[in-house]
Amino acid sequence: MTSMKFTKMHGAGNDYVYVDCFSQSVPENAPELARQIAHRHFGVGGDGLILIRPSDSADARMQMFNADGSESEMCGNGIRCVAKFVYDHGIAKRDALKIETGAGVLDLALDVGSDGLVDQVTVDMGVPELVGPKVPTTIPSDRDDRRVVSVPVEFGGQTLEVTCVSMGNPHCVIFVDEASDELVLGLGPKIETDPRFPNRINVEFVEVLSPTEVRQRTWERGSGETWACGTGASAVCVAGVLAGRTERKILNHLLGGDLTLEWIEQSDHVMMTGPATEVFSGEWPAR
């Protein structure tokens, strides 16, 4: 066995360990590798592991694993970093890329700086899934379209209004006066594993600052609180419109930085723009 080369990257503080599987083989037992390498005390540290793999239908394929080893369909911040890696490292030297994910093939537009490296990326996050059972959630809806919008639900003795959206992975968006530790750290893990969410759920606690500006904290399925969540920010943009809280274009402040989101009325697609940063590279020893 030989050591594995890796690169640490983050999008607005949502950090992952990336492995280039174009230049080296796909690691064995990726779920266990994710648990080890993402550990913030005994490993490299990160919210999980992302493999950058060849694709038959796109410029590259992103395969992601959370810090607990569970595989997830998509990561909005992670895919921006994949696009940066693919461009900066010469895998595909184009400012418009297609990346395959567990949620389908997504289109990305790259903003290249004067140094020839990608600064930020705009991702077409696609059309949100809003039908409750397809999110999926078993929370009942009294609407004809079966959307779960501003539905009062009790969690841990507290009643909160939830709006459920899938952006390729499931999200429960909750608008609150204050996204406190009590809610995020105390209630977040309970909501994540609530049986009304068959595949578990990502939870967004959102403060509305104005119709065009919000602040978000996320309890992420399989990783705990993360500094940013791109699919979550996209879900917040959609939920804000559905719940009558925000306009279609918003600035979202996350712990690790800002993202710009727009739910385009004509196409029904959500567009997300944000940074992508390479931190360092190294080698993970054979074990």
PDB file of C-alpha atoms in Angstrom:
ATOM      1  CA  MET A   1       0.000   0.000   0.000  1.00  0.00           C
ATOM      2  CA  THR A   2       1.120   3.554  -0.722  1.00  0.00           C
ATOM      3  CA  SER A   3       0.191   6.840   0.897  1.00  0.00           C
ATOM      4  CA  MET A   4      -2.741   8.823  -0.503  1.00  0.00           C
ATOM      5  CA  LYS A   5      -2.408  12.422  -1.635  1.00  0.00           C
ATOM      6  CA  PHE A   6      -5.160  14.799  -0.505  1.00  0.00           C
ATOM      7  CA  THR A   7      -6.081  18.476  -0.633  1.00  0.00           C
ATOM      8  CA  LYS A   8      -7.903  20.395   2.093  1.00  0.00           C
ATOM      9  CA  MET A   9     -10.432  22.925   0.724  1.00  0.00           C
ATOM     10  CA  HIS A  10     -13.380  24.906   2.013  1.00  0.00           C
ATOM     11  CA  GLY A  11     -16.328  26.865   0.695  1.00  0.00           C
ATOM     12  CA  ALA A  12     -17.327  29.585   3.185  1.00  0.00           C
ATOM     13  CA  GLY A  13     -15.832  27.510   5.999  1.00  0.00           C
ATOM     14  CA  ASN A  14     -17.576  24.257   5.022  1.00  0.00           C
ATOM     15  CA  ASP A  15     -14.358  22.215   4.836  1.00  0.00           C
ATOM     16  CA  TYR A  16     -13.674  18.811   3.308  1.00  0.00           C
ATOM     17  CA  VAL A  17     -10.714  16.620   2.486  1.00  0.00           C
ATOM     18  CA  TYR A  18     -10.541  16.118  -1.301  1.00  0.00           C
ATOM     19  CA  VAL A  19      -8.906  13.194  -3.099  1.00  0.00           C
ATOM     20  CA  ASP A  20      -7.988  13.384  -6.791  1.00  0.00           C
ATOM     21  CA  CYS A  21      -9.062  10.020  -8.210  1.00  0.00           C
ATOM     22  CA  PHE A  22      -7.958  11.016 -11.722  1.00  0.00           C
ATOM     23  CA  SER A  23      -4.290  10.690 -10.745  1.00  0.00           C
ATOM     24  CA  GLN A  24      -4.631   7.922  -8.139  1.00  0.00           C
ATOM     25  CA  SER A  25      -6.916   5.002  -7.446  1.00  0.00           C
ATOM     26  CA  VAL A  26     -10.205   5.320  -5.586  1.00  0.00           C
ATOM     27  CA  PRO A  27      -9.486   4.606  -1.900  1.00  0.00           C
ATOM     28  CA  GLU A  28     -10.801   1.386  -0.414  1.00  0.00           C
ATOM     29  CA  ASN A  29     -13.467   1.598   2.302  1.00  0.00           C
ATOM     30  CA  ALA A  30     -14.211   5.281   1.774  1.00  0.00           C
ATOM     31  CA  PRO A  31     -16.730   5.468   4.677  1.00  0.00           C
ATOM     32  CA  GLU A  32     -14.065   4.377   7.187  1.00  0.00           C
ATOM     33  CA  LEU A  33     -11.495   6.675   5.563  1.00  0.00           C
ATOM     34  CA  ALA A  34     -13.963   9.563   5.934  1.00  0.00           C
ATOM     35  CA  ARG A  35     -14.395   8.866   9.648  1.00  0.00           C
ATOM     36  CA  GLN A  36     -10.627   8.771  10.187  1.00  0.00           C
ATOM     37  CA  ILE A  37      -9.438  11.595   7.948  1.00  0.00           C
ATOM     38  CA  ALA A  38     -12.234  14.039   8.898  1.00  0.00           C
ATOM     39  CA  HIS A  39     -11.584  13.679  12.638  1.00  0.00           C
ATOM     40  CA  ARG A  40     -10.533  17.099  13.919  1.00  0.00           C
ATOM     41  CA  HIS A  41      -8.216  15.710  16.609  1.00  0.00           C
ATOM     42  CA  PHE A  42      -6.811  12.493  15.114  1.00  0.00           C
ATOM     43  CA  GLY A  43      -7.077  13.200  11.371  1.00  0.00           C
ATOM     44  CA  VAL A  44      -6.747  16.042   8.889  1.00  0.00           C
ATOM     45  CA  GLY A  45     -10.046  17.495  10.083  1.00  0.00           C
ATOM     46  CA  GLY A  46     -13.106  18.450   8.093  1.00  0.00           C
ATOM     47  CA  ASP A  47     -16.832  18.053   7.613  1.00  0.00           C
ATOM     48  CA  GLY A  48     -16.180  14.947   5.543  1.00  0.00           C
ATOM     49  CA  LEU A  49     -14.415  13.426   2.540  1.00  0.00           C
ATOM     50  CA  ILE A  50     -15.017  14.205  -1.138  1.00  0.00           C
ATOM     51  CA  LEU A  51     -13.654  12.036  -3.959  1.00  0.00           C
ATOM     52  CA  ILE A  52     -13.081  13.746  -7.318  1.00  0.00           C
ATOM     53  CA  ARG A  53     -13.644  10.941  -9.801  1.00  0.00           C
ATOM     54  CA  PRO A  54     -13.817  10.532 -13.599  1.00  0.00           C
ATOM     55  CA  SER A  55     -17.327  10.678 -15.064  1.00  0.00           C
ATOM     56  CA  ASP A  56     -18.927   9.306 -18.217  1.00  0.00           C
ATOM     57  CA  SER A  57     -21.430  12.187 -18.336  1.00  0.00           C
ATOM     58  CA  ALA A  58     -19.554  15.241 -16.988  1.00  0.00           C
ATOM     59  CA  ASP A  59     -16.107  16.795 -16.511  1.00  0.00           C
ATOM     60  CA  ALA A  60     -15.833  15.059 -13.125  1.00  0.00           C
ATOM     61  CA  ARG A  61     -17.885  13.179 -10.566  1.00  0.00           C
ATOM     62  CA  MET A  62     -18.165  14.240  -6.925  1.00  0.00           C
ATOM     63  CA  GLN A  63     -18.686  11.471  -4.368  1.00  0.00           C
ATOM     64  CA  MET A  64     -19.075  12.753  -0.812  1.00  0.00           C
ATOM     65  CA  PHE A  65     -19.048  11.217   2.631  1.00  0.00           C
ATOM     66  CA  ASN A  66     -19.986  12.952   5.862  1.00  0.00           C
ATOM     67  CA  ALA A  67     -17.721  12.967   8.899  1.00  0.00           C
ATOM     68  CA  ASP A  68     -19.589   9.956  10.315  1.00  0.00           C
ATOM     69  CA  GLY A  69     -18.919   7.943   7.149  1.00  0.00           C
ATOM     70  CA  SER A  70     -22.437   8.171   5.735  1.00  0.00           C
ATOM     71  CA  GLU A  71     -22.675   8.988   2.037  1.00  0.00           C
ATOM     72  CA  SER A  72     -24.625  12.058   0.946  1.00  0.00           C
ATOM     73  CA  GLU A  73     -26.088  13.025  -2.403  1.00  0.00           C
ATOM     74  CA  MET A  74     -24.769  16.571  -2.767  1.00  0.00           C
ATOM     75  CA  CYS A  75     -22.899  19.431  -1.129  1.00  0.00           C
ATOM     76  CA  GLY A  76     -23.305  22.938  -2.506  1.00  0.00           C
ATOM     77  CA  ASN A  77     -20.079  24.239  -0.976  1.00  0.00           C
ATOM     78  CA  GLY A  78     -18.234  21.036  -1.812  1.00  0.00           C
ATOM     79  CA  ILE A  79     -19.149  21.134  -5.486  1.00  0.00           C
ATOM     80  CA  ARG A  80     -17.736  24.657  -5.836  1.00  0.00           C
ATOM     81  CA  CYS A  81     -14.426  23.370  -4.463  1.00  0.00           C
ATOM     82  CA  VAL A  82     -14.537  20.397  -6.832  1.00  0.00           C
ATOM     83  CA  ALA A  83     -14.936  22.813  -9.747  1.00  0.00           C
ATOM     84  CA  LYS A  84     -12.005  24.901  -8.497  1.00  0.00           C
ATOM     85  CA  PHE A  85      -9.818  21.810  -8.161  1.00  0.00           C
ATOM     86  CA  VAL A  86     -10.782  20.523 -11.612  1.00  0.00           C
ATOM     87  CA  TYR A  87      -9.874  23.875 -13.195  1.00  0.00           C
ATOM     88  CA  ASP A  88      -6.843  24.865 -11.120  1.00  0.00           C
ATOM     89  CA  HIS A  89      -5.224  21.429 -11.408  1.00  0.00           C
ATOM     90  CA  GLY A  90      -5.760  21.161 -15.166  1.00  0.00           C
ATOM     91  CA  ILE A  91      -8.306  18.326 -15.257  1.00  0.00           C
ATOM     92  CA  ALA A  92     -10.656  20.499 -17.347  1.00  0.00           C
ATOM     93  CA  LYS A  93      -9.471  24.019 -18.156  1.00  0.00           C
ATOM     94  CA  ARG A  94     -12.854  25.619 -18.928  1.00  0.00           C
ATOM     95  CA  ASP A  95     -14.769  28.346 -17.123  1.00  0.00           C
ATOM     96  CA  ALA A  96     -18.027  26.401 -17.540  1.00  0.00           C
ATOM     97  CA  LEU A  97     -18.052  22.881 -16.109  1.00  0.00           C
ATOM     98  CA  LYS A  98     -20.438  20.011 -15.544  1.00  0.00           C
ATOM     99  CA  ILE A  99     -20.039  17.991 -12.350  1.00  0.00           C
ATOM    100  CA  GLU A 100     -21.834  14.715 -11.699  1.00  0.00           C
ATOM    101  CA  THR A 101     -23.300  14.241  -8.203  1.00  0.00           C
ATOM    102  CA  GLY A 102     -25.660  11.873  -6.443  1.00  0.00           C
ATOM    103  CA  ALA A 103     -28.365  14.428  -7.262  1.00  0.00           C
ATOM    104  CA  GLY A 104     -27.567  14.542 -10.989  1.00  0.00           C
ATOM    105  CA  VAL A 105     -25.249  16.545 -13.250  1.00  0.00           C
ATOM    106  CA  LEU A 106     -24.970  20.226 -12.316  1.00  0.00           C
ATOM    107  CA  ASP A 107     -23.707  23.201 -14.354  1.00  0.00           C
ATOM    108  CA  LEU A 108     -21.128  25.561 -12.840  1.00  0.00           C
ATOM    109  CA  ALA A 109     -19.744  28.925 -14.014  1.00  0.00           C
ATOM    110  CA  LEU A 110     -16.253  29.766 -12.745  1.00  0.00           C
ATOM    111  CA  ASP A 111     -14.880  33.212 -11.933  1.00  0.00           C
ATOM    112  CA  VAL A 112     -11.125  33.079 -12.574  1.00  0.00           C
ATOM    113  CA  GLY A 113      -8.927  35.691 -10.910  1.00  0.00           C
ATOM    114  CA  SER A 114      -5.923  37.565 -12.287  1.00  0.00           C
ATOM    115  CA  ASP A 115      -3.642  34.843 -10.868  1.00  0.00           C
ATOM    116  CA  GLY A 116      -5.277  32.266 -13.127  1.00  0.00           C
ATOM    117  CA  LEU A 117      -6.998  30.486 -10.234  1.00  0.00           C
ATOM    118  CA  VAL A 118     -10.713  30.192  -9.493  1.00  0.00           C
ATOM    119  CA  ASP A 119     -12.002  32.675  -6.895  1.00  0.00           C
ATOM    120  CA  GLN A 120     -15.697  31.918  -6.789  1.00  0.00           C
ATOM    121  CA  VAL A 121     -18.224  29.712  -8.524  1.00  0.00           C
ATOM    122  CA  THR A 122     -21.885  30.003  -9.488  1.00  0.00           C
ATOM    123  CA  VAL A 123     -23.764  26.709  -9.330  1.00  0.00           C
ATOM    124  CA  ASP A 124     -27.082  25.931 -10.961  1.00  0.00           C
ATOM    125  CA  MET A 125     -28.559  23.988  -8.058  1.00  0.00           C
ATOM    126  CA  GLY A 126     -31.514  22.864 -10.139  1.00  0.00           C
ATOM    127  CA  VAL A 127     -35.215  22.728  -9.361  1.00  0.00           C
ATOM    128  CA  PRO A 128     -36.172  22.221  -5.707  1.00  0.00           C
ATOM    129  CA  GLU A 129     -38.295  19.227  -4.754  1.00  0.00           C
ATOM    130  CA  LEU A 130     -41.180  20.431  -2.589  1.00  0.00           C
ATOM    131  CA  VAL A 131     -43.590  17.486  -2.372  1.00  0.00           C
ATOM    132  CA  GLY A 132     -43.389  16.220   1.207  1.00  0.00           C
ATOM    133  CA  PRO A 133     -43.028  12.465   0.578  1.00  0.00           C
ATOM    134  CA  LYS A 134     -40.321  13.148  -2.025  1.00  0.00           C
ATOM    135  CA  VAL A 135     -38.172  15.324   0.289  1.00  0.00           C
ATOM    136  CA  PRO A 136     -38.757  12.896   2.095  1.00  0.00           C
ATOM    137  CA  THR A 137     -40.841  13.622   5.159  1.00  0.00           C
ATOM    138  CA  THR A 138     -43.992  12.089   6.616  1.00  0.00           C
ATOM    139  CA  ILE A 139     -45.104  15.406   8.146  1.00  0.00           C
ATOM    140  CA  PRO A 140     -48.676  15.826   6.875  1.00  0.00           C
ATOM    141  CA  SER A 141     -49.659  18.739   4.666  1.00  0.00           C
ATOM    142  CA  ASP A 142     -53.154  20.138   4.243  1.00  0.00           C
ATOM    143  CA  ARG A 143     -52.198  21.668   0.884  1.00  0.00           C
ATOM    144  CA  ASP A 144     -53.349  20.219  -2.431  1.00  0.00           C
ATOM    145  CA  ASP A 145     -49.746  20.298  -3.725  1.00  0.00           C
ATOM    146  CA  ARG A 146     -48.570  18.328  -0.618  1.00  0.00           C
ATOM    147  CA  ARG A 147     -45.876  20.916   0.150  1.00  0.00           C
ATOM    148  CA  VAL A 148     -44.830  21.171   3.778  1.00  0.00           C
ATOM    149  CA  VAL A 149     -44.771  24.961   4.249  1.00  0.00           C
ATOM    150  CA  SER A 150     -44.853  26.684   7.660  1.00  0.00           C
ATOM    151  CA  VAL A 151     -46.329  23.602   9.302  1.00  0.00           C
ATOM    152  CA  PRO A 152     -46.304  23.660  13.145  1.00  0.00           C
ATOM    153  CA  VAL A 153     -44.406  20.602  14.413  1.00  0.00           C
ATOM    154  CA  GLU A 154     -43.396  19.668  17.955  1.00  0.00           C
ATOM    155  CA  PHE A 155     -39.786  18.649  18.612  1.00  0.00           C
ATOM    156  CA  GLY A 156     -38.517  18.027  22.141  1.00  0.00           C
ATOM    157  CA  GLY A 157     -41.425  19.863  23.722  1.00  0.00           C
ATOM    158  CA  GLN A 158     -41.107  22.922  21.430  1.00  0.00           C
ATOM    159  CA  THR A 159     -43.461  23.753  18.562  1.00  0.00           C
ATOM    160  CA  LEU A 160     -41.725  25.228  15.517  1.00  0.00           C
ATOM    161  CA  GLU A 161     -42.963  26.060  12.024  1.00  0.00           C
ATOM    162  CA  VAL A 162     -41.081  23.979   9.460  1.00  0.00           C
ATOM    163  CA  THR A 163     -40.756  24.165   5.686  1.00  0.00           C
ATOM    164  CA  CYS A 164     -39.287  21.106   3.959  1.00  0.00           C
ATOM    165  CA  VAL A 165     -37.255  21.294   0.749  1.00  0.00           C
ATOM    166  CA  SER A 166     -34.963  18.887  -1.088  1.00  0.00           C
ATOM    167  CA  MET A 167     -32.070  20.317  -3.077  1.00  0.00           C
ATOM    168  CA  GLY A 168     -30.849  16.840  -3.957  1.00  0.00           C
ATOM    169  CA  ASN A 169     -30.635  16.189  -0.217  1.00  0.00           C
ATOM    170  CA  PRO A 170     -33.335  16.843   2.397  1.00  0.00           C
ATOM    171  CA  HIS A 171     -33.693  20.052   4.422  1.00  0.00           C
ATOM    172  CA  CYS A 172     -35.958  21.281   7.188  1.00  0.00           C
ATOM    173  CA  VAL A 173     -35.963  25.098   7.303  1.00  0.00           C
ATOM    174  CA  ILE A 174     -37.078  26.839  10.494  1.00  0.00           C
ATOM    175  CA  PHE A 175     -37.356  30.634  10.746  1.00  0.00           C
ATOM    176  CA  VAL A 176     -36.566  31.866  14.250  1.00  0.00           C
ATOM    177  CA  ASP A 177     -36.004  35.128  16.107  1.00  0.00           C
ATOM    178  CA  GLU A 178     -32.561  33.922  17.206  1.00  0.00           C
ATOM    179  CA  ALA A 179     -30.569  30.942  15.932  1.00  0.00           C
ATOM    180  CA  SER A 180     -29.332  30.116  19.434  1.00  0.00           C
ATOM    181  CA  ASP A 181     -27.078  27.310  20.641  1.00  0.00           C
ATOM    182  CA  GLU A 182     -30.094  25.912  22.450  1.00  0.00           C
ATOM    183  CA  LEU A 183     -31.863  25.444  19.129  1.00  0.00           C
ATOM    184  CA  VAL A 184     -28.950  24.520  16.847  1.00  0.00           C
ATOM    185  CA  LEU A 185     -26.933  22.308  19.187  1.00  0.00           C
ATOM    186  CA  GLY A 186     -29.743  21.182  21.460  1.00  0.00           C
ATOM    187  CA  LEU A 187     -32.657  20.628  19.113  1.00  0.00           C
ATOM    188  CA  GLY A 188     -30.751  20.165  15.831  1.00  0.00           C
ATOM    189  CA  PRO A 189     -29.627  16.578  16.503  1.00  0.00           C
ATOM    190  CA  LYS A 190     -33.116  15.617  17.670  1.00  0.00           C
ATOM    191  CA  ILE A 191     -34.696  16.937  14.482  1.00  0.00           C
ATOM    192  CA  GLU A 192     -32.014  15.277  12.315  1.00  0.00           C
ATOM    193  CA  THR A 193     -32.973  11.830  13.600  1.00  0.00           C
ATOM    194  CA  ASP A 194     -36.717  12.414  14.045  1.00  0.00           C
ATOM    195  CA  PRO A 195     -38.618   9.443  12.542  1.00  0.00           C
ATOM    196  CA  ARG A 196     -40.730  11.838  10.461  1.00  0.00           C
ATOM    197  CA  PHE A 197     -37.620  12.222   8.284  1.00  0.00           C
ATOM    198  CA  PRO A 198     -36.948   8.704   6.926  1.00  0.00           C
ATOM    199  CA  ASN A 199     -33.480   9.567   5.523  1.00  0.00           C
ATOM    200  CA  ARG A 200     -32.595  11.883   8.409  1.00  0.00           C
ATOM    201  CA  ILE A 201     -32.570  15.619   7.672  1.00  0.00           C
ATOM    202  CA  ASN A 202     -30.385  18.714   7.486  1.00  0.00           C
ATOM    203  CA  VAL A 203     -31.787  21.475   9.695  1.00  0.00           C
ATOM    204  CA  GLU A 204     -31.513  25.211   9.002  1.00  0.00           C
ATOM    205  CA  PHE A 205     -32.287  27.761  11.720  1.00  0.00           C
ATOM    206  CA  VAL A 206     -32.736  31.127  10.006  1.00  0.00           C
ATOM    207  CA  GLU A 207     -32.965  34.733  11.196  1.00  0.00           C
ATOM    208  CA  VAL A 208     -34.584  37.083   8.666  1.00  0.00           C
ATOM    209  CA  LEU A 209     -32.738  40.415   8.696  1.00  0.00           C
ATOM    210  CA  SER A 210     -34.685  41.901   5.781  1.00  0.00           C
ATOM    211  CA  PRO A 211     -36.580  40.615   2.729  1.00  0.00           C
ATOM    212  CA  THR A 212     -33.223  40.295   0.946  1.00  0.00           C
ATOM    213  CA  GLU A 213     -30.892  39.248   3.774  1.00  0.00           C
ATOM    214  CA  VAL A 214     -30.807  36.353   6.247  1.00  0.00           C
ATOM    215  CA  ARG A 215     -28.491  34.718   8.751  1.00  0.00           C
ATOM    216  CA  GLN A 216     -28.306  30.903   8.839  1.00  0.00           C
ATOM    217  CA  ARG A 217     -26.956  28.224  11.153  1.00  0.00           C
ATOM    218  CA  THR A 218     -27.082  24.586  10.069  1.00  0.00           C
ATOM    219  CA  TRP A 219     -27.147  21.285  11.884  1.00  0.00           C
ATOM    220  CA  GLU A 220     -25.941  19.012   9.080  1.00  0.00           C
ATOM    221  CA  ARG A 221     -26.935  15.394   8.750  1.00  0.00           C
ATOM    222  CA  GLY A 222     -23.954  13.209   9.632  1.00  0.00           C
ATOM    223  CA  SER A 223     -21.589  16.088  10.474  1.00  0.00           C
ATOM    224  CA  GLY A 224     -23.167  18.217  13.218  1.00  0.00           C
ATOM    225  CA  GLU A 225     -23.043  21.992  12.998  1.00  0.00           C
ATOM    226  CA  THR A 226     -21.086  23.155   9.957  1.00  0.00           C
ATOM    227  CA  TRP A 227     -19.870  26.647   9.157  1.00  0.00           C
ATOM    228  CA  ALA A 228     -21.801  26.711   5.899  1.00  0.00           C
ATOM    229  CA  CYS A 229     -24.184  24.552   3.885  1.00  0.00           C
ATOM    230  CA  GLY A 230     -24.756  25.395   0.226  1.00  0.00           C
ATOM    231  CA  THR A 231     -27.725  23.117  -0.374  1.00  0.00           C
ATOM    232  CA  GLY A 232     -29.129  24.396   2.929  1.00  0.00           C
ATOM    233  CA  ALA A 233     -28.694  28.014   1.851  1.00  0.00           C
ATOM    234  CA  SER A 234     -30.475  27.145  -1.399  1.00  0.00           C
ATOM    235  CA  ALA A 235     -33.301  25.520   0.553  1.00  0.00           C
ATOM    236  CA  VAL A 236     -33.533  28.643   2.737  1.00  0.00           C
ATOM    237  CA  CYS A 237     -33.907  30.810  -0.378  1.00  0.00           C
ATOM    238  CA  VAL A 238     -36.800  28.644  -1.563  1.00  0.00           C
ATOM    239  CA  ALA A 239     -38.406  28.347   1.883  1.00  0.00           C
ATOM    240  CA  GLY A 240     -38.220  32.112   2.388  1.00  0.00           C
ATOM    241  CA  VAL A 241     -40.292  32.686  -0.736  1.00  0.00           C
ATOM    242  CA  LEU A 242     -42.792  29.922   0.067  1.00  0.00           C
ATOM    243  CA  ALA A 243     -43.263  31.153   3.642  1.00  0.00           C
ATOM    244  CA  GLY A 244     -43.544  34.797   2.575  1.00  0.00           C
ATOM    245  CA  ARG A 245     -40.402  35.776   4.504  1.00  0.00           C
ATOM    246  CA  THR A 246     -37.997  36.853   1.756  1.00  0.00           C
ATOM    247  CA  GLU A 247     -37.706  37.848  -1.865  1.00  0.00           C
ATOM    248  CA  ARG A 248     -36.351  35.508  -4.527  1.00  0.00           C
ATOM    249  CA  LYS A 249     -32.786  36.867  -4.357  1.00  0.00           C
ATOM    250  CA  ILE A 250     -31.055  36.985  -0.979  1.00  0.00           C
ATOM    251  CA  LEU A 251     -27.687  37.424   0.690  1.00  0.00           C
ATOM    252  CA  ASN A 252     -27.180  34.654   3.235  1.00  0.00           C
ATOM    253  CA  HIS A 253     -24.717  35.158   6.089  1.00  0.00           C
ATOM    254  CA  LEU A 254     -23.280  31.854   7.359  1.00  0.00           C
ATOM    255  CA  LEU A 255     -20.705  31.282  10.070  1.00  0.00           C
ATOM    256  CA  GLY A 256     -17.918  30.894   7.499  1.00  0.00           C
ATOM    257  CA  GLY A 257     -18.901  33.543   4.976  1.00  0.00           C
ATOM    258  CA  ASP A 258     -21.618  34.802   2.646  1.00  0.00           C
ATOM    259  CA  LEU A 259     -23.506  33.177  -0.214  1.00  0.00           C
ATOM    260  CA  THR A 260     -25.773  34.814  -2.787  1.00  0.00           C
ATOM    261  CA  LEU A 261     -28.886  32.839  -3.765  1.00  0.00           C
ATOM    262  CA  GLU A 262     -31.618  33.404  -6.313  1.00  0.00           C
ATOM    263  CA  TRP A 263     -34.679  31.265  -7.027  1.00  0.00           C
ATOM    264  CA  ILE A 264     -35.398  32.217 -10.633  1.00  0.00           C
ATOM    265  CA  GLU A 265     -39.126  32.399 -11.297  1.00  0.00           C
ATOM    266  CA  GLN A 266     -38.975  31.706 -15.035  1.00  0.00           C
ATOM    267  CA  SER A 267     -36.881  28.526 -14.842  1.00  0.00           C
ATOM    268  CA  ASP A 268     -37.642  27.416 -11.249  1.00  0.00           C
ATOM    269  CA  HIS A 269     -33.875  26.856 -10.796  1.00  0.00           C
ATOM    270  CA  VAL A 270     -31.896  28.018  -7.764  1.00  0.00           C
ATOM    271  CA  MET A 271     -28.574  29.737  -8.478  1.00  0.00           C
ATOM    272  CA  MET A 272     -25.889  29.897  -5.794  1.00  0.00           C
ATOM    273  CA  THR A 273     -22.711  31.992  -5.897  1.00  0.00           C
ATOM    274  CA  GLY A 274     -19.903  31.741  -3.373  1.00  0.00           C
ATOM    275  CA  PRO A 275     -16.165  31.332  -2.781  1.00  0.00           C
ATOM    276  CA  ALA A 276     -13.954  28.254  -3.077  1.00  0.00           C
ATOM    277  CA  THR A 277     -10.588  28.113  -1.320  1.00  0.00           C
ATOM    278  CA  GLU A 278      -7.690  25.643  -1.356  1.00  0.00           C
ATOM    279  CA  VAL A 279      -6.005  25.506   2.062  1.00  0.00           C
ATOM    280  CA  PHE A 280      -3.182  22.952   1.825  1.00  0.00           C
ATOM    281  CA  SER A 281      -2.169  19.570   0.418  1.00  0.00           C
ATOM    282  CA  GLY A 282      -0.540  16.552   2.028  1.00  0.00           C
ATOM    283  CA  GLU A 283      -0.229  12.786   2.122  1.00  0.00           C
ATOM    284  CA  TRP A 284      -2.295  10.414   4.239  1.00  0.00           C
ATOM    285  CA  PRO A 285      -0.189   7.424   5.287  1.00  0.00           C
ATOM    286  CA  ALA A 286      -1.109   3.881   4.275  1.00  0.00           C
ATOM    287  CA  ARG A 287      -2.896   2.098   7.125  1.00  0.00           C
TER     288      ARG A 287
END
